[in-house]
mmCIF file of C-alpha atoms in Angstrom:
data_model
loop_
_atom_site.group_PDB
_atom_site.id
_atom_site.type_symbol
_atom_site.label_atom_id
_atom_site.label_comp_id
_atom_site.label_asym_id
_atom_site.label_seq_id
_atom_site.Cartn_x
_atom_site.Cartn_y
_atom_site.Cartn_z
ATOM 1 C CA UNK J 1 -8.170 17.233 -6.213
ATOM 2 C CA UNK J 2 -8.096 16.616 -3.029
ATOM 3 C CA UNK J 3 -6.921 13.070 -2.715
ATOM 4 C CA UNK J 4 -7.808 10.249 -1.018
ATOM 5 C CA UNK J 5 -10.227 11.242 1.611
ATOM 6 C CA UNK J 6 -9.775 9.022 4.812
ATOM 7 C CA UNK J 7 -11.994 9.545 7.780
ATOM 8 C CA UNK J 8 -11.022 9.613 11.052
ATOM 9 C CA UNK J 9 -7.875 9.846 10.733
ATOM 10 C CA UNK J 10 -6.805 8.208 15.182
ATOM 11 C CA UNK J 11 -9.833 6.403 16.582
ATOM 12 C CA UNK J 12 -9.714 4.693 20.270
ATOM 13 C CA UNK J 13 -12.347 2.221 21.792
ATOM 14 C CA UNK J 14 -13.015 0.207 23.521
ATOM 15 C CA UNK J 15 -12.469 -3.959 22.562
ATOM 16 C CA UNK J 16 -16.420 -4.785 21.425
ATOM 17 C CA UNK J 17 -16.728 -1.890 20.064
ATOM 18 C CA UNK J 18 -17.876 -0.790 16.894
ATOM 19 C CA UNK J 19 -15.753 0.691 14.764
ATOM 20 C CA UNK J 20 -16.114 2.430 11.065
ATOM 21 C CA UNK J 21 -13.579 3.730 8.657
ATOM 22 C CA UNK J 22 -14.257 6.194 5.539
ATOM 23 C CA UNK J 23 -13.046 6.034 2.435
ATOM 24 C CA UNK J 24 -13.883 8.810 -0.260
ATOM 25 C CA UNK J 25 -11.334 8.300 -3.501
ATOM 26 C CA UNK J 26 -10.581 10.540 -5.877
ATOM 27 C CA UNK J 27 -13.511 11.638 -8.132
ATOM 28 C CA UNK J 28 -13.600 9.286 -11.284
ATOM 29 C CA UNK J 29 -11.279 6.343 -10.406
ATOM 30 C CA UNK J 30 -13.384 2.672 -10.580
ATOM 31 C CA UNK J 31 -11.364 1.374 -8.493
ATOM 32 C CA UNK J 32 -11.281 1.004 -4.765
ATOM 33 C CA UNK J 33 -8.875 -0.565 -1.863
ATOM 34 C CA UNK J 34 -8.964 -1.059 1.856
ATOM 35 C CA UNK J 35 -5.006 -2.285 3.491
ATOM 36 C CA UNK J 36 -4.631 -3.063 7.177
ATOM 37 C CA UNK J 37 -0.664 -2.060 7.798
ATOM 38 C CA UNK J 38 0.733 -3.654 11.377
ATOM 39 C CA UNK J 39 4.493 -4.060 11.916
ATOM 40 C CA UNK J 40 4.233 -8.137 11.890
ATOM 41 C CA UNK J 41 1.901 -8.510 8.584
ATOM 42 C CA UNK J 42 3.326 -5.778 6.863
ATOM 43 C CA UNK J 43 0.432 -3.824 4.657
ATOM 44 C CA UNK J 44 -2.035 -6.303 3.742
ATOM 45 C CA UNK J 45 -4.878 -5.772 1.344
ATOM 46 C CA UNK J 46 -8.856 -7.285 2.508
ATOM 47 C CA UNK J 47 -10.717 -5.653 0.263
ATOM 48 C CA UNK J 48 -11.163 -4.226 -3.511
ATOM 49 C CA UNK J 49 -14.423 -2.835 -5.052
ATOM 50 C CA UNK J 50 -14.588 -2.172 -8.408
ATOM 51 C CA UNK J 51 -17.219 -0.173 -9.788
ATOM 52 C CA UNK J 52 -19.068 -0.364 -7.056
ATOM 53 C CA UNK J 53 -18.524 -4.603 -6.175
ATOM 54 C CA UNK J 54 -16.813 -6.461 -4.235
ATOM 55 C CA UNK J 55 -13.891 -8.272 -6.501
ATOM 56 C CA UNK J 56 -11.744 -10.158 -3.760
ATOM 57 C CA UNK J 57 -12.582 -10.014 -0.312
ATOM 58 C CA UNK J 58 -10.505 -12.736 0.202
ATOM 59 C CA UNK J 59 -8.561 -11.065 2.685
ATOM 60 C CA UNK J 60 -10.680 -10.002 4.918
ATOM 61 C CA UNK J 61 -9.970 -11.630 8.636
ATOM 62 C CA UNK J 62 -13.396 -12.822 9.561
ATOM 63 C CA UNK J 63 -17.088 -12.389 10.034
ATOM 64 C CA UNK J 64 -15.998 -9.582 11.657
ATOM 65 C CA UNK J 65 -14.943 -7.201 9.269
ATOM 66 C CA UNK J 66 -17.168 -5.691 6.636
ATOM 67 C CA UNK J 67 -17.191 -3.292 3.677
ATOM 68 C CA UNK J 68 -20.123 -1.315 1.492
ATOM 69 C CA UNK J 69 -19.241 0.927 -1.540
ATOM 70 C CA UNK J 70 -22.623 2.486 -1.217
ATOM 71 C CA UNK J 71 -21.506 4.640 -4.243
ATOM 72 C CA UNK J 72 -18.506 5.643 -6.364
ATOM 73 C CA UNK J 73 -17.420 8.487 -4.076
ATOM 74 C CA UNK J 74 -17.734 6.598 -0.699
ATOM 75 C CA UNK J 75 -16.823 3.404 1.490
ATOM 76 C CA UNK J 76 -17.211 2.361 4.670
ATOM 77 C CA UNK J 77 -15.132 -0.373 6.375
ATOM 78 C CA UNK J 78 -17.095 -1.341 9.888
ATOM 79 C CA UNK J 79 -15.339 -3.801 12.988
ATOM 80 C CA UNK J 80 -18.278 -5.771 15.013
ATOM 81 C CA UNK J 81 -17.064 -6.287 17.423
ATOM 82 C CA UNK J 82 -13.613 -4.748 17.478
ATOM 83 C CA UNK J 83 -10.924 -6.727 19.267
ATOM 84 C CA UNK J 84 -7.238 -5.260 20.504
ATOM 85 C CA UNK J 85 -5.090 -7.170 17.641
ATOM 86 C CA UNK J 86 -7.100 -5.271 15.226
ATOM 87 C CA UNK J 87 -5.748 -2.708 16.028
ATOM 88 C CA UNK J 88 -3.963 -0.613 13.334
ATOM 89 C CA UNK J 89 -3.621 1.339 10.790
ATOM 90 C CA UNK J 90 -5.880 1.224 7.465
ATOM 91 C CA UNK J 91 -5.733 2.481 4.699
ATOM 92 C CA UNK J 92 -7.415 2.540 1.288
ATOM 93 C CA UNK J 93 -6.224 3.288 -2.329
ATOM 94 C CA UNK J 94 -8.138 4.704 -5.025
ATOM 95 C CA UNK J 95 -7.027 3.654 -9.583
ATOM 96 C CA UNK J 96 -7.908 4.111 -12.506
ATOM 97 C CA UNK J 97 -8.397 1.240 -13.670
ATOM 98 C CA UNK J 98 -7.719 -2.194 -11.417
ATOM 99 C CA UNK J 99 -3.975 -4.248 -11.820
ATOM 100 C CA UNK J 100 -2.629 -1.580 -13.836
ATOM 101 C CA UNK J 101 -2.916 2.154 -13.145
ATOM 102 C CA UNK J 102 -0.864 3.264 -9.867
ATOM 103 C CA UNK J 103 -2.742 3.258 -6.784
ATOM 104 C CA UNK J 104 -3.066 6.381 -4.490
ATOM 105 C CA UNK J 105 -2.815 6.133 -1.050
ATOM 106 C CA UNK J 106 -5.408 7.796 1.693
ATOM 107 C CA UNK J 107 -3.235 9.181 4.921
ATOM 108 C CA UNK J 108 -4.682 6.086 7.351
ATOM 109 C CA UNK J 109 -6.843 5.516 10.007
ATOM 110 C CA UNK J 110 -4.984 5.042 12.829
ATOM 111 C CA UNK J 111 -7.416 2.309 15.211
ATOM 112 C CA UNK J 112 -6.522 1.594 18.328
ATOM 113 C CA UNK J 113 -8.581 -0.743 20.767
ATOM 114 C CA UNK J 114 -8.463 -1.399 24.371
ATOM 115 C CA UNK P 1 0.982 -17.025 -3.667
ATOM 116 C CA UNK P 2 2.886 -14.242 -4.466
ATOM 117 C CA UNK P 3 5.427 -12.772 -2.323
ATOM 118 C CA UNK P 4 7.466 -9.952 -2.175
ATOM 119 C CA UNK P 5 10.858 -9.692 -0.536
ATOM 120 C CA UNK P 6 12.275 -6.347 0.314
ATOM 121 C CA UNK P 7 17.076 -6.555 1.145
ATOM 122 C CA UNK P 8 17.446 -5.193 3.730
ATOM 123 C CA UNK P 9 15.355 -3.974 5.550
ATOM 124 C CA UNK P 10 17.049 -0.676 6.834
ATOM 125 C CA UNK P 11 19.847 0.923 6.140
ATOM 126 C CA UNK P 12 21.819 4.228 7.231
ATOM 127 C CA UNK P 13 24.069 6.579 4.668
ATOM 128 C CA UNK P 14 26.067 9.439 4.641
ATOM 129 C CA UNK P 15 24.710 12.012 2.598
ATOM 130 C CA UNK P 16 25.815 12.205 -0.692
ATOM 131 C CA UNK P 17 25.615 8.821 -1.341
ATOM 132 C CA UNK P 18 24.294 6.234 -4.090
ATOM 133 C CA UNK P 19 22.338 3.353 -2.943
ATOM 134 C CA UNK P 20 20.271 0.172 -3.798
ATOM 135 C CA UNK P 21 17.255 -0.959 -2.555
ATOM 136 C CA UNK P 22 16.225 -4.529 -3.171
ATOM 137 C CA UNK P 23 12.929 -6.349 -4.138
ATOM 138 C CA UNK P 24 12.194 -9.815 -5.533
ATOM 139 C CA UNK P 25 8.981 -11.555 -5.993
ATOM 140 C CA UNK P 26 8.480 -15.461 -6.728
ATOM 141 C CA UNK P 27 6.568 -15.807 -9.775
ATOM 142 C CA UNK P 28 6.916 -13.722 -12.872
ATOM 143 C CA UNK P 29 3.351 -13.174 -13.750
ATOM 144 C CA UNK P 30 2.746 -9.590 -12.993
ATOM 145 C CA UNK P 31 0.989 -6.840 -15.053
ATOM 146 C CA UNK P 32 3.232 -3.983 -13.375
ATOM 147 C CA UNK P 33 5.957 -3.255 -10.355
ATOM 148 C CA UNK P 34 5.706 -0.258 -8.224
ATOM 149 C CA UNK P 35 7.901 1.581 -5.815
ATOM 150 C CA UNK P 36 6.127 3.503 -2.940
ATOM 151 C CA UNK P 37 7.441 5.466 -0.017
ATOM 152 C CA UNK P 38 6.170 5.506 3.170
ATOM 153 C CA UNK P 39 6.436 8.646 6.186
ATOM 154 C CA UNK P 40 6.086 8.228 9.452
ATOM 155 C CA UNK P 41 2.606 8.106 10.340
ATOM 156 C CA UNK P 42 1.737 9.202 6.769
ATOM 157 C CA UNK P 43 0.007 7.811 4.052
ATOM 158 C CA UNK P 44 2.245 5.813 0.957
ATOM 159 C CA UNK P 45 3.431 7.588 -2.068
ATOM 160 C CA UNK P 46 4.084 6.477 -5.272
ATOM 161 C CA UNK P 47 7.233 7.104 -6.771
ATOM 162 C CA UNK P 48 7.558 5.489 -9.803
ATOM 163 C CA UNK P 49 5.874 2.201 -11.801
ATOM 164 C CA UNK P 50 7.336 0.132 -13.947
ATOM 165 C CA UNK P 51 4.912 -2.238 -16.533
ATOM 166 C CA UNK P 52 5.840 -5.271 -17.249
ATOM 167 C CA UNK P 53 6.755 -5.348 -20.306
ATOM 168 C CA UNK P 54 9.353 -2.539 -19.474
ATOM 169 C CA UNK P 55 12.755 -2.659 -18.377
ATOM 170 C CA UNK P 56 13.007 0.686 -16.256
ATOM 171 C CA UNK P 57 11.382 3.906 -15.578
ATOM 172 C CA UNK P 58 12.899 7.104 -13.930
ATOM 173 C CA UNK P 59 12.270 9.611 -12.136
ATOM 174 C CA UNK P 60 14.817 13.353 -11.350
ATOM 175 C CA UNK P 61 17.291 11.014 -8.935
ATOM 176 C CA UNK P 62 15.366 7.103 -8.922
ATOM 177 C CA UNK P 63 15.732 5.070 -10.980
ATOM 178 C CA UNK P 64 14.091 1.314 -10.714
ATOM 179 C CA UNK P 65 14.723 -1.470 -13.005
ATOM 180 C CA UNK P 66 12.836 -4.966 -13.368
ATOM 181 C CA UNK P 67 13.608 -8.339 -14.565
ATOM 182 C CA UNK P 68 10.796 -10.441 -14.209
ATOM 183 C CA UNK P 69 12.304 -13.084 -15.826
ATOM 184 C CA UNK P 70 14.481 -13.189 -12.481
ATOM 185 C CA UNK P 71 11.984 -11.807 -10.397
ATOM 186 C CA UNK P 72 13.846 -9.206 -9.321
ATOM 187 C CA UNK P 73 13.512 -5.047 -9.300
ATOM 188 C CA UNK P 74 16.214 -2.598 -7.605
ATOM 189 C CA UNK P 75 15.646 0.829 -6.723
ATOM 190 C CA UNK P 76 19.001 3.190 -7.206
ATOM 191 C CA UNK P 77 18.759 6.901 -5.217
ATOM 192 C CA UNK P 78 21.381 8.635 -6.430
ATOM 193 C CA UNK P 79 23.231 11.406 -4.888
ATOM 194 C CA UNK P 80 20.976 10.202 -1.450
ATOM 195 C CA UNK P 81 19.918 13.409 0.650
ATOM 196 C CA UNK P 82 18.546 13.338 4.538
ATOM 197 C CA UNK P 83 14.990 14.546 3.076
ATOM 198 C CA UNK P 84 14.642 10.687 0.847
ATOM 199 C CA UNK P 85 14.865 9.165 4.270
ATOM 200 C CA UNK P 86 11.764 7.368 4.390
ATOM 201 C CA UNK P 87 10.604 3.966 4.379
ATOM 202 C CA UNK P 88 10.203 2.270 0.697
ATOM 203 C CA UNK P 89 7.675 -0.551 -0.315
ATOM 204 C CA UNK P 90 8.397 -2.023 -3.395
ATOM 205 C CA UNK P 91 4.456 -3.654 -4.281
ATOM 206 C CA UNK P 92 3.392 -6.590 -7.001
ATOM 207 C CA UNK P 93 0.885 -5.990 -10.027
ATOM 208 C CA UNK P 94 -1.615 -9.404 -10.174
ATOM 209 C CA UNK P 95 -4.513 -9.104 -12.332
ATOM 210 C CA UNK P 96 -6.284 -7.213 -10.024
ATOM 211 C CA UNK P 97 -4.546 -6.538 -6.594
ATOM 212 C CA UNK P 98 -1.230 -5.363 -4.876
ATOM 213 C CA UNK P 99 1.530 -7.759 -3.114
ATOM 214 C CA UNK P 100 3.521 -5.724 -0.774
ATOM 215 C CA UNK P 101 6.675 -6.118 0.248
ATOM 216 C CA UNK P 102 7.577 -5.236 4.078
ATOM 217 C CA UNK P 103 10.006 -1.959 2.782
ATOM 218 C CA UNK P 104 13.290 -1.434 3.778
ATOM 219 C CA UNK P 105 13.460 1.723 6.019
ATOM 220 C CA UNK P 106 15.833 4.636 4.599
ATOM 221 C CA UNK P 107 17.812 6.902 7.011
ATOM 222 C CA UNK P 108 20.361 9.625 5.617
ATOM 223 C CA UNK P 109 22.624 11.235 7.904
ATOM 224 C CA UNK P 110 23.743 14.775 6.923
#
């Protein structure tokens, strides 16, 4: 298996633009997680899905952030409009079973909002 | 709300030394605890997972222990090598999510 795939790997955009991050989880995994990592706050969970259904989005910072999982093999995290404080590394992870199994992380998307 | 603390924040050792990384958490109601490794500019790689009913797990030169009642875990690295240089993160699992510590940045010099 290729592991968790994220795209793009790097994104530079201007404030106010829409940003869409993409994730393909490991085949057969039924839980998917979106994290954000910054120097100040470390690694924070934004939202997670179980069987394509959003279970907990309490970590999503504000309404500018939205996430979807239209099928078991694809998820998006969208920021609209983007702001400089959104600059961070965004990770997607997947696991066989929420809470009990190892999470496998993608390589991350490094986002810079100017 | 679960809080995870890792000490020290950074550690520098010469090659060959044995070392211990520490992790503490505030809520003992956990399903498991995981140790991850993160190389600069890369994602996280799971090293060890300890279920709440277990006391320790071993993989090669790595040994992780868990004392759930006191809210502590340690990661022991034997005979450290320059290739061990990375950031090590501890994460505890509640019902469904992981809460991460901020990590210990380890540098092993030749």
